[in-house]
C-alpha positions as protocol buffer text, in pm:
chain_id: "A"
residue {
  index: 1
  type: MET
  ca { x: 0 y: 0 z: 0 }
}
residue {
  index: 2
  type: HIS
  ca { x: 287 y: 243 z: 73 }
}
residue {
  index: 3
  type: LEU
  ca { x: 379 y: 236 z: -299 }
}
residue {
  index: 4
  type: ARG
  ca { x: 39 y: 381 z: -391 }
}
residue {
  index: 5
  type: ASP
  ca { x: -45 y: 750 z: -385 }
}
residue {
  index: 6
  type: VAL
  ca { x: -240 y: 918 z: -104 }
}
residue {
  index: 7
  type: GLU
  ca { x: -563 y: 938 z: -305 }
}
residue {
  index: 8
  type: PHE
  ca { x: -568 y: 561 z: -368 }
}
residue {
  index: 9
  type: LYS
  ca { x: -525 y: 489 z: 4 }
}
residue {
  index: 10
  type: GLU
  ca { x: -808 y: 726 z: 89 }
}
residue {
  index: 11
  type: TYR
  ca { x: -1039 y: 556 z: -161 }
}
residue {
  index: 12
  type: PHE
  ca { x: -938 y: 214 z: -31 }
}
residue {
  index: 13
  type: ASP
  ca { x: -1004 y: 310 z: 331 }
}
residue {
  index: 14
  type: ASN
  ca { x: -1344 y: 453 z: 240 }
}
residue {
  index: 15
  type: PHE
  ca { x: -1428 y: 136 z: 47 }
}
residue {
  index: 16
  type: MET
  ca { x: -1340 y: -86 z: 342 }
}
residue {
  index: 17
  type: ILE
  ca { x: -1538 y: 127 z: 588 }
}
residue {
  index: 18
  type: THR
  ca { x: -1854 y: 124 z: 375 }
}
residue {
  index: 19
  type: THR
  ca { x: -1853 y: -243 z: 271 }
}
residue {
  index: 20
  type: SER
  ca { x: -1798 y: -421 z: 603 }
}
residue {
  index: 21
  type: THR
  ca { x: -1835 y: -352 z: 974 }
}
residue {
  index: 22
  type: ASP
  ca { x: -1555 y: -553 z: 1131 }
}
residue {
  index: 23
  type: HIS
  ca { x: -1300 y: -280 z: 1208 }
}
residue {
  index: 24
  type: PRO
  ca { x: -1250 y: -265 z: 1587 }
}
residue {
  index: 25
  type: ARG
  ca { x: -962 y: -17 z: 1561 }
}
residue {
  index: 26
  type: LEU
  ca { x: -1196 y: 242 z: 1408 }
}
residue {
  index: 27
  type: ARG
  ca { x: -1453 y: 230 z: 1689 }
}
residue {
  index: 28
  type: LEU
  ca { x: -1501 y: 560 z: 1869 }
}
residue {
  index: 29
  type: PRO
  ca { x: -1507 y: 592 z: 2247 }
}
residue {
  index: 30
  type: GLU
  ca { x: -1850 y: 541 z: 2401 }
}
residue {
  index: 31
  type: GLU
  ca { x: -1898 y: 911 z: 2478 }
}
residue {
  index: 32
  type: GLN
  ca { x: -1843 y: 1007 z: 2112 }
}
residue {
  index: 33
  type: ARG
  ca { x: -2092 y: 764 z: 1962 }
}
residue {
  index: 34
  type: MET
  ca { x: -2414 y: 902 z: 1813 }
}
residue {
  index: 35
  type: ARG
  ca { x: -2766 y: 797 z: 1717 }
}
residue {
  index: 36
  type: ILE
  ca { x: -2783 y: 884 z: 1347 }
}
residue {
  index: 37
  type: ALA
  ca { x: -3122 y: 889 z: 1173 }
}
residue {
  index: 38
  type: ILE
  ca { x: -3146 y: 812 z: 801 }
}
residue {
  index: 39
  type: VAL
  ca { x: -3444 y: 922 z: 593 }
}
residue {
  index: 40
  type: HIS
  ca { x: -3533 y: 916 z: 223 }
}
residue {
  index: 41
  type: VAL
  ca { x: -3714 y: 1221 z: 86 }
}
residue {
  index: 42
  type: GLY
  ca { x: -3870 y: 1276 z: -256 }
}
residue {
  index: 43
  type: ALA
  ca { x: -3911 y: 1035 z: -547 }
}
residue {
  index: 44
  type: PRO
  ca { x: -3713 y: 710 z: -561 }
}
residue {
  index: 45
  type: ALA
  ca { x: -3378 y: 727 z: -742 }
}
residue {
  index: 46
  type: GLY
  ca { x: -3116 y: 472 z: -835 }
}
residue {
  index: 47
  type: GLY
  ca { x: -2853 y: 450 z: -563 }
}
residue {
  index: 48
  type: MET
  ca { x: -3072 y: 527 z: -261 }
}
residue {
  index: 49
  type: ASN
  ca { x: -3045 y: 175 z: -121 }
}
residue {
  index: 50
  type: PRO
  ca { x: -2669 y: 131 z: -176 }
}
residue {
  index: 51
  type: ALA
  ca { x: -2614 y: 475 z: -20 }
}
residue {
  index: 52
  type: THR
  ca { x: -2817 y: 373 z: 284 }
}
residue {
  index: 53
  type: ARG
  ca { x: -2623 y: 48 z: 308 }
}
residue {
  index: 54
  type: ALA
  ca { x: -2293 y: 238 z: 297 }
}
residue {
  index: 55
  type: ALA
  ca { x: -2414 y: 482 z: 563 }
}
residue {
  index: 56
  type: VAL
  ca { x: -2520 y: 198 z: 792 }
}
residue {
  index: 57
  type: ALA
  ca { x: -2185 y: 23 z: 743 }
}
residue {
  index: 58
  type: TYR
  ca { x: -1998 y: 343 z: 827 }
}
residue {
  index: 59
  type: CYS
  ca { x: -2210 y: 404 z: 1138 }
}
residue {
  index: 60
  type: LEU
  ca { x: -2159 y: 50 z: 1268 }
}
residue {
  index: 61
  type: THR
  ca { x: -1786 y: 64 z: 1192 }
}
residue {
  index: 62
  type: ARG
  ca { x: -1746 y: 381 z: 1398 }
}
residue {
  index: 63
  type: GLY
  ca { x: -1971 y: 259 z: 1678 }
}
residue {
  index: 64
  type: HIS
  ca { x: -2270 y: 483 z: 1599 }
}
residue {
  index: 65
  type: THR
  ca { x: -2630 y: 360 z: 1601 }
}
residue {
  index: 66
  type: PRO
  ca { x: -2798 y: 390 z: 1256 }
}
residue {
  index: 67
  type: ILE
  ca { x: -3175 y: 442 z: 1271 }
}
residue {
  index: 68
  type: ALA
  ca { x: -3399 y: 420 z: 964 }
}
residue {
  index: 69
  type: ILE
  ca { x: -3703 y: 645 z: 937 }
}
residue {
  index: 70
  type: HIS
  ca { x: -3948 y: 453 z: 719 }
}
residue {
  index: 71
  type: ASN
  ca { x: -4173 y: 627 z: 466 }
}
residue {
  index: 72
  type: GLY
  ca { x: -4016 y: 969 z: 497 }
}
residue {
  index: 73
  type: PHE
  ca { x: -4126 y: 1250 z: 726 }
}
residue {
  index: 74
  type: PRO
  ca { x: -4498 y: 1158 z: 709 }
}
residue {
  index: 75
  type: GLY
  ca { x: -4401 y: 813 z: 836 }
}
residue {
  index: 76
  type: LEU
  ca { x: -4210 y: 975 z: 1122 }
}
residue {
  index: 77
  type: GLN
  ca { x: -4495 y: 1211 z: 1209 }
}
residue {
  index: 78
  type: ARG
  ca { x: -4786 y: 966 z: 1186 }
}
residue {
  index: 79
  type: HIS
  ca { x: -4655 y: 615 z: 1242 }
}
residue {
  index: 80
  type: HIS
  ca { x: -4350 y: 635 z: 1470 }
}
residue {
  index: 81
  type: ALA
  ca { x: -4544 y: 477 z: 1758 }
}
residue {
  index: 82
  type: ASP
  ca { x: -4736 y: 213 z: 1560 }
}
residue {
  index: 83
  type: LYS
  ca { x: -4755 y: -138 z: 1704 }
}
residue {
  index: 84
  type: PRO
  ca { x: -4606 y: -394 z: 1664 }
}
residue {
  index: 85
  type: ARG
  ca { x: -4354 y: -204 z: 1448 }
}
residue {
  index: 86
  type: GLY
  ca { x: -4326 y: 169 z: 1419 }
}
residue {
  index: 87
  type: SER
  ca { x: -4161 y: 370 z: 1144 }
}
residue {
  index: 88
  type: VAL
  ca { x: -3844 y: 436 z: 1347 }
}
residue {
  index: 89
  type: ARG
  ca { x: -3621 y: 129 z: 1361 }
}
residue {
  index: 90
  type: GLU
  ca { x: -3255 y: 60 z: 1428 }
}
residue {
  index: 91
  type: CYS
  ca { x: -3070 y: -85 z: 1128 }
}
residue {
  index: 92
  type: GLU
  ca { x: -2898 y: -422 z: 1143 }
}
residue {
  index: 93
  type: TRP
  ca { x: -2617 y: -509 z: 900 }
}
residue {
  index: 94
  type: LEU
  ca { x: -2780 y: -839 z: 800 }
}
residue {
  index: 95
  type: GLU
  ca { x: -3091 y: -646 z: 702 }
}
residue {
  index: 96
  type: VAL
  ca { x: -2922 y: -389 z: 477 }
}
residue {
  index: 97
  type: ASP
  ca { x: -2633 y: -594 z: 334 }
}
residue {
  index: 98
  type: SER
  ca { x: -2846 y: -721 z: 45 }
}
residue {
  index: 99
  type: TRP
  ca { x: -2951 y: -369 z: -58 }
}
residue {
  index: 100
  type: VAL
  ca { x: -2635 y: -312 z: -261 }
}
residue {
  index: 101
  type: ASN
  ca { x: -2807 y: -397 z: -592 }
}
residue {
  index: 102
  type: GLU
  ca { x: -3164 y: -308 z: -502 }
}
residue {
  index: 103
  type: GLY
  ca { x: -3343 y: -24 z: -681 }
}
residue {
  index: 104
  type: GLY
  ca { x: -3606 y: 202 z: -532 }
}
residue {
  index: 105
  type: SER
  ca { x: -3618 y: 268 z: -159 }
}
residue {
  index: 106
  type: GLU
  ca { x: -3635 y: -21 z: 86 }
}
residue {
  index: 107
  type: ILE
  ca { x: -3721 y: 208 z: 378 }
}
residue {
  index: 108
  type: GLY
  ca { x: -3979 y: 398 z: 175 }
}
residue {
  index: 109
  type: THR
  ca { x: -3980 y: 755 z: 50 }
}
residue {
  index: 110
  type: ASN
  ca { x: -4226 y: 1030 z: -39 }
}
residue {
  index: 111
  type: ARG
  ca { x: -4238 y: 1403 z: -95 }
}
residue {
  index: 112
  type: GLY
  ca { x: -4374 y: 1494 z: 249 }
}
residue {
  index: 113
  type: LEU
  ca { x: -4181 y: 1767 z: 433 }
}
residue {
  index: 114
  type: PRO
  ca { x: -4122 y: 1826 z: 805 }
}
residue {
  index: 115
  type: ALA
  ca { x: -4297 y: 2164 z: 791 }
}
residue {
  index: 116
  type: GLU
  ca { x: -4630 y: 1983 z: 749 }
}
residue {
  index: 117
  type: ASP
  ca { x: -4611 y: 1909 z: 1123 }
}
residue {
  index: 118
  type: MET
  ca { x: -4291 y: 2057 z: 1260 }
}
residue {
  index: 119
  type: ALA
  ca { x: -4401 y: 2026 z: 1623 }
}
residue {
  index: 120
  type: THR
  ca { x: -4446 y: 1648 z: 1595 }
}
residue {
  index: 121
  type: THR
  ca { x: -4122 y: 1619 z: 1398 }
}
residue {
  index: 122
  type: ALA
  ca { x: -3928 y: 1795 z: 1674 }
}
residue {
  index: 123
  type: LYS
  ca { x: -4107 y: 1588 z: 1938 }
}
residue {
  index: 124
  type: THR
  ca { x: -4000 y: 1261 z: 1772 }
}
residue {
  index: 125
  type: PHE
  ca { x: -3643 y: 1387 z: 1734 }
}
residue {
  index: 126
  type: ALA
  ca { x: -3632 y: 1438 z: 2109 }
}
residue {
  index: 127
  type: LEU
  ca { x: -3820 y: 1114 z: 2184 }
}
residue {
  index: 128
  type: TYR
  ca { x: -3578 y: 895 z: 1989 }
}
residue {
  index: 129
  type: LYS
  ca { x: -3274 y: 1105 z: 2083 }
}
residue {
  index: 130
  type: PHE
  ca { x: -3142 y: 1168 z: 1735 }
}
residue {
  index: 131
  type: ASP
  ca { x: -2791 y: 1314 z: 1741 }
}
residue {
  index: 132
  type: ALA
  ca { x: -2770 y: 1370 z: 1363 }
}
residue {
  index: 133
  type: LEU
  ca { x: -2987 y: 1337 z: 1053 }
}
residue {
  index: 134
  type: PHE
  ca { x: -2878 y: 1199 z: 716 }
}
residue {
  index: 135
  type: LEU
  ca { x: -3119 y: 1288 z: 434 }
}
residue {
  index: 136
  type: ILE
  ca { x: -3103 y: 1107 z: 100 }
}
residue {
  index: 137
  type: GLY
  ca { x: -3312 y: 1257 z: -178 }
}
residue {
  index: 138
  type: GLY
  ca { x: -3358 y: 1531 z: -431 }
}
residue {
  index: 139
  type: PHE
  ca { x: -3474 y: 1890 z: -407 }
}
residue {
  index: 140
  type: GLU
  ca { x: -3731 y: 1788 z: -145 }
}
residue {
  index: 141
  type: ALA
  ca { x: -3448 y: 1663 z: 81 }
}
residue {
  index: 142
  type: PHE
  ca { x: -3269 y: 1995 z: 33 }
}
residue {
  index: 143
  type: THR
  ca { x: -3591 y: 2179 z: 121 }
}
residue {
  index: 144
  type: ALA
  ca { x: -3649 y: 1957 z: 426 }
}
residue {
  index: 145
  type: ALA
  ca { x: -3302 y: 2033 z: 561 }
}
residue {
  index: 146
  type: SER
  ca { x: -3364 y: 2404 z: 509 }
}
residue {
  index: 147
  type: GLN
  ca { x: -3695 y: 2385 z: 696 }
}
residue {
  index: 148
  type: LEU
  ca { x: -3536 y: 2198 z: 987 }
}
residue {
  index: 149
  type: ARG
  ca { x: -3254 y: 2451 z: 1007 }
}
residue {
  index: 150
  type: LYS
  ca { x: -3495 y: 2744 z: 1018 }
}
residue {
  index: 151
  type: ALA
  ca { x: -3704 y: 2575 z: 1289 }
}
residue {
  index: 152
  type: ARG
  ca { x: -3407 y: 2544 z: 1525 }
}
residue {
  index: 153
  type: GLU
  ca { x: -3500 y: 2874 z: 1687 }
}
residue {
  index: 154
  type: GLN
  ca { x: -3824 y: 2717 z: 1813 }
}
residue {
  index: 155
  type: TYR
  ca { x: -3715 y: 2359 z: 1881 }
}
residue {
  index: 156
  type: ASP
  ca { x: -3389 y: 2264 z: 2054 }
}
residue {
  index: 157
  type: ALA
  ca { x: -3424 y: 1901 z: 1936 }
}
residue {
  index: 158
  type: LEU
  ca { x: -3351 y: 2018 z: 1582 }
}
residue {
  index: 159
  type: LYS
  ca { x: -3011 y: 2166 z: 1671 }
}
residue {
  index: 160
  type: ILE
  ca { x: -2823 y: 1865 z: 1536 }
}
residue {
  index: 161
  type: PRO
  ca { x: -2600 y: 1810 z: 1230 }
}
residue {
  index: 162
  type: LEU
  ca { x: -2793 y: 1777 z: 903 }
}
residue {
  index: 163
  type: VAL
  ca { x: -2637 y: 1615 z: 595 }
}
residue {
  index: 164
  type: VAL
  ca { x: -2804 y: 1590 z: 253 }
}
residue {
  index: 165
  type: LEU
  ca { x: -2689 y: 1333 z: -3 }
}
residue {
  index: 166
  type: PRO
  ca { x: -2835 y: 1435 z: -344 }
}
residue {
  index: 167
  type: ALA
  ca { x: -3029 y: 1148 z: -501 }
}
residue {
  index: 168
  type: THR
  ca { x: -3261 y: 1237 z: -789 }
}
residue {
  index: 169
  type: VAL
  ca { x: -3286 y: 1161 z: -1159 }
}
residue {
  index: 170
  type: SER
  ca { x: -3352 y: 1531 z: -1221 }
}
residue {
  index: 171
  type: ASN
  ca { x: -3003 y: 1635 z: -1106 }
}
residue {
  index: 172
  type: ASN
  ca { x: -3147 y: 1962 z: -976 }
}
residue {
  index: 173
  type: VAL
  ca { x: -3011 y: 1985 z: -620 }
}
residue {
  index: 174
  type: PRO
  ca { x: -2830 y: 2314 z: -549 }
}
residue {
  index: 175
  type: GLY
  ca { x: -2463 y: 2297 z: -460 }
}
residue {
  index: 176
  type: THR
  ca { x: -2373 y: 1977 z: -643 }
}
residue {
  index: 177
  type: GLU
  ca { x: -2280 y: 1883 z: -998 }
}
residue {
  index: 178
  type: TYR
  ca { x: -2418 y: 1530 z: -995 }
}
residue {
  index: 179
  type: SER
  ca { x: -2680 y: 1347 z: -791 }
}
residue {
  index: 180
  type: LEU
  ca { x: -2728 y: 975 z: -735 }
}
residue {
  index: 181
  type: GLY
  ca { x: -2960 y: 825 z: -995 }
}
residue {
  index: 182
  type: SER
  ca { x: -2912 y: 1086 z: -1267 }
}
residue {
  index: 183
  type: ASP
  ca { x: -2641 y: 892 z: -1454 }
}
residue {
  index: 184
  type: THR
  ca { x: -2834 y: 565 z: -1423 }
}
residue {
  index: 185
  type: CYS
  ca { x: -3146 y: 733 z: -1560 }
}
residue {
  index: 186
  type: LEU
  ca { x: -2952 y: 899 z: -1843 }
}
residue {
  index: 187
  type: ASN
  ca { x: -2793 y: 571 z: -1955 }
}
residue {
  index: 188
  type: THR
  ca { x: -3129 y: 393 z: -1949 }
}
residue {
  index: 189
  type: LEU
  ca { x: -3290 y: 678 z: -2140 }
}
residue {
  index: 190
  type: VAL
  ca { x: -3020 y: 668 z: -2409 }
}
residue {
  index: 191
  type: GLY
  ca { x: -3082 y: 296 z: -2454 }
}
residue {
  index: 192
  type: PHE
  ca { x: -3454 y: 354 z: -2505 }
}
residue {
  index: 193
  type: CYS
  ca { x: -3386 y: 642 z: -2744 }
}
residue {
  index: 194
  type: ASP
  ca { x: -3154 y: 426 z: -2953 }
}
residue {
  index: 195
  type: ALA
  ca { x: -3434 y: 173 z: -2996 }
}
residue {
  index: 196
  type: ILE
  ca { x: -3682 y: 447 z: -3090 }
}
residue {
  index: 197
  type: ARG
  ca { x: -3434 y: 599 z: -3333 }
}
residue {
  index: 198
  type: GLN
  ca { x: -3393 y: 266 z: -3509 }
}
residue {
  index: 199
  type: SER
  ca { x: -3766 y: 261 z: -3575 }
}
residue {
  index: 200
  type: ALA
  ca { x: -3769 y: 630 z: -3670 }
}
residue {
  index: 201
  type: SER
  ca { x: -3493 y: 583 z: -3929 }
}
residue {
  index: 202
  type: ALA
  ca { x: -3720 y: 346 z: -4120 }
}
residue {
  index: 203
  type: SER
  ca { x: -4018 y: 583 z: -4113 }
}
residue {
  index: 204
  type: ARG
  ca { x: -4112 y: 870 z: -4342 }
}
residue {
  index: 205
  type: ARG
  ca { x: -4305 y: 1189 z: -4270 }
}
residue {
  index: 206
  type: ARG
  ca { x: -4318 y: 1115 z: -3899 }
}
residue {
  index: 207
  type: ILE
  ca { x: -4177 y: 1294 z: -3600 }
}
residue {
  index: 208
  type: PHE
  ca { x: -4086 y: 1106 z: -3284 }
}
residue {
  index: 209
  type: VAL
  ca { x: -4117 y: 1319 z: -2970 }
}
residue {
  index: 210
  type: ILE
  ca { x: -3952 y: 1190 z: -2652 }
}
residue {
  index: 211
  type: GLU
  ca { x: -4057 y: 1338 z: -2319 }
}
residue {
  index: 212
  type: THR
  ca { x: -3820 y: 1291 z: -2027 }
}
residue {
  index: 213
  type: GLN
  ca { x: -3846 y: 1332 z: -1653 }
}
residue {
  index: 214
  type: GLY
  ca { x: -3665 y: 1612 z: -1479 }
}
residue {
  index: 215
  type: GLY
  ca { x: -3932 y: 1859 z: -1372 }
}
residue {
  index: 216
  type: ARG
  ca { x: -3808 y: 2212 z: -1438 }
}
residue {
  index: 217
  type: SER
  ca { x: -3451 y: 2092 z: -1478 }
}
residue {
  index: 218
  type: GLY
  ca { x: -3349 y: 2027 z: -1838 }
}
residue {
  index: 219
  type: TYR
  ca { x: -3050 y: 1808 z: -1753 }
}
residue {
  index: 220
  type: LEU
  ca { x: -3195 y: 1476 z: -1873 }
}
residue {
  index: 221
  type: ALA
  ca { x: -3352 y: 1618 z: -2188 }
}
residue {
  index: 222
  type: THR
  ca { x: -3038 y: 1812 z: -2282 }
}
residue {
  index: 223
  type: MET
  ca { x: -2784 y: 1537 z: -2214 }
}
residue {
  index: 224
  type: ALA
  ca { x: -2994 y: 1263 z: -2373 }
}
residue {
  index: 225
  type: GLY
  ca { x: -3055 y: 1479 z: -2676 }
}
residue {
  index: 226
  type: LEU
  ca { x: -2683 y: 1543 z: -2718 }
}
residue {
  index: 227
  type: ALA
  ca { x: -2602 y: 1174 z: -2673 }
}
residue {
  index: 228
  type: ILE
  ca { x: -2842 y: 1050 z: -2941 }
}
residue {
  index: 229
  type: GLY
  ca { x: -2822 y: 1342 z: -3183 }
}
residue {
  index: 230
  type: ALA
  ca { x: -3182 y: 1457 z: -3138 }
}
residue {
  index: 231
  type: LEU
  ca { x: -3320 y: 1779 z: -3282 }
}
residue {
  index: 232
  type: ALA
  ca { x: -3431 y: 2047 z: -3040 }
}
């Protein structure tokens, strides 16, 4: 390893931390360990499950307690105390290990925001003693983090670290160049467009119009159009 450059070693260490949990030397002292909540916000995107798996692996490696919030903020607000199983559950490695190749969102996601019931959101943060919140999602996740930050003046339970991992096919999250799921969606879209173009090349006097996802962001439409030589 000493013959490799510093960047390679950093990548290797990160890979080991996020793919297994058996690293006793990396465990933090008891007083530094945290209860870290993980929530998916917005529409499902490719990479949400592997990202959650990596986050859980990192938490367990460092001695933290990873906690999954199922079905987004509405799940937290309405179903956290459901019996026999509520929407707030600690993550076990055996449960998430198989998520590495799974699409969608195994813990559930929706577009609900904490501001819909901020009082209950803050109450559950205090009830379950969250020390940090890891949000995975698109623009809705960015908005949720902003709402939680602004509500800190009213609720002390919200004065915890907030981290947003961009995950949306639209690639429209401020402050980042790429988001999880956008490249997967683009590659799939190009494959579909190639098949449509093959049919279009054999047709006469017909126009093939392809509508993409992306909301008000033109990333998918622009990049797919450039990749397949479409006409604007």
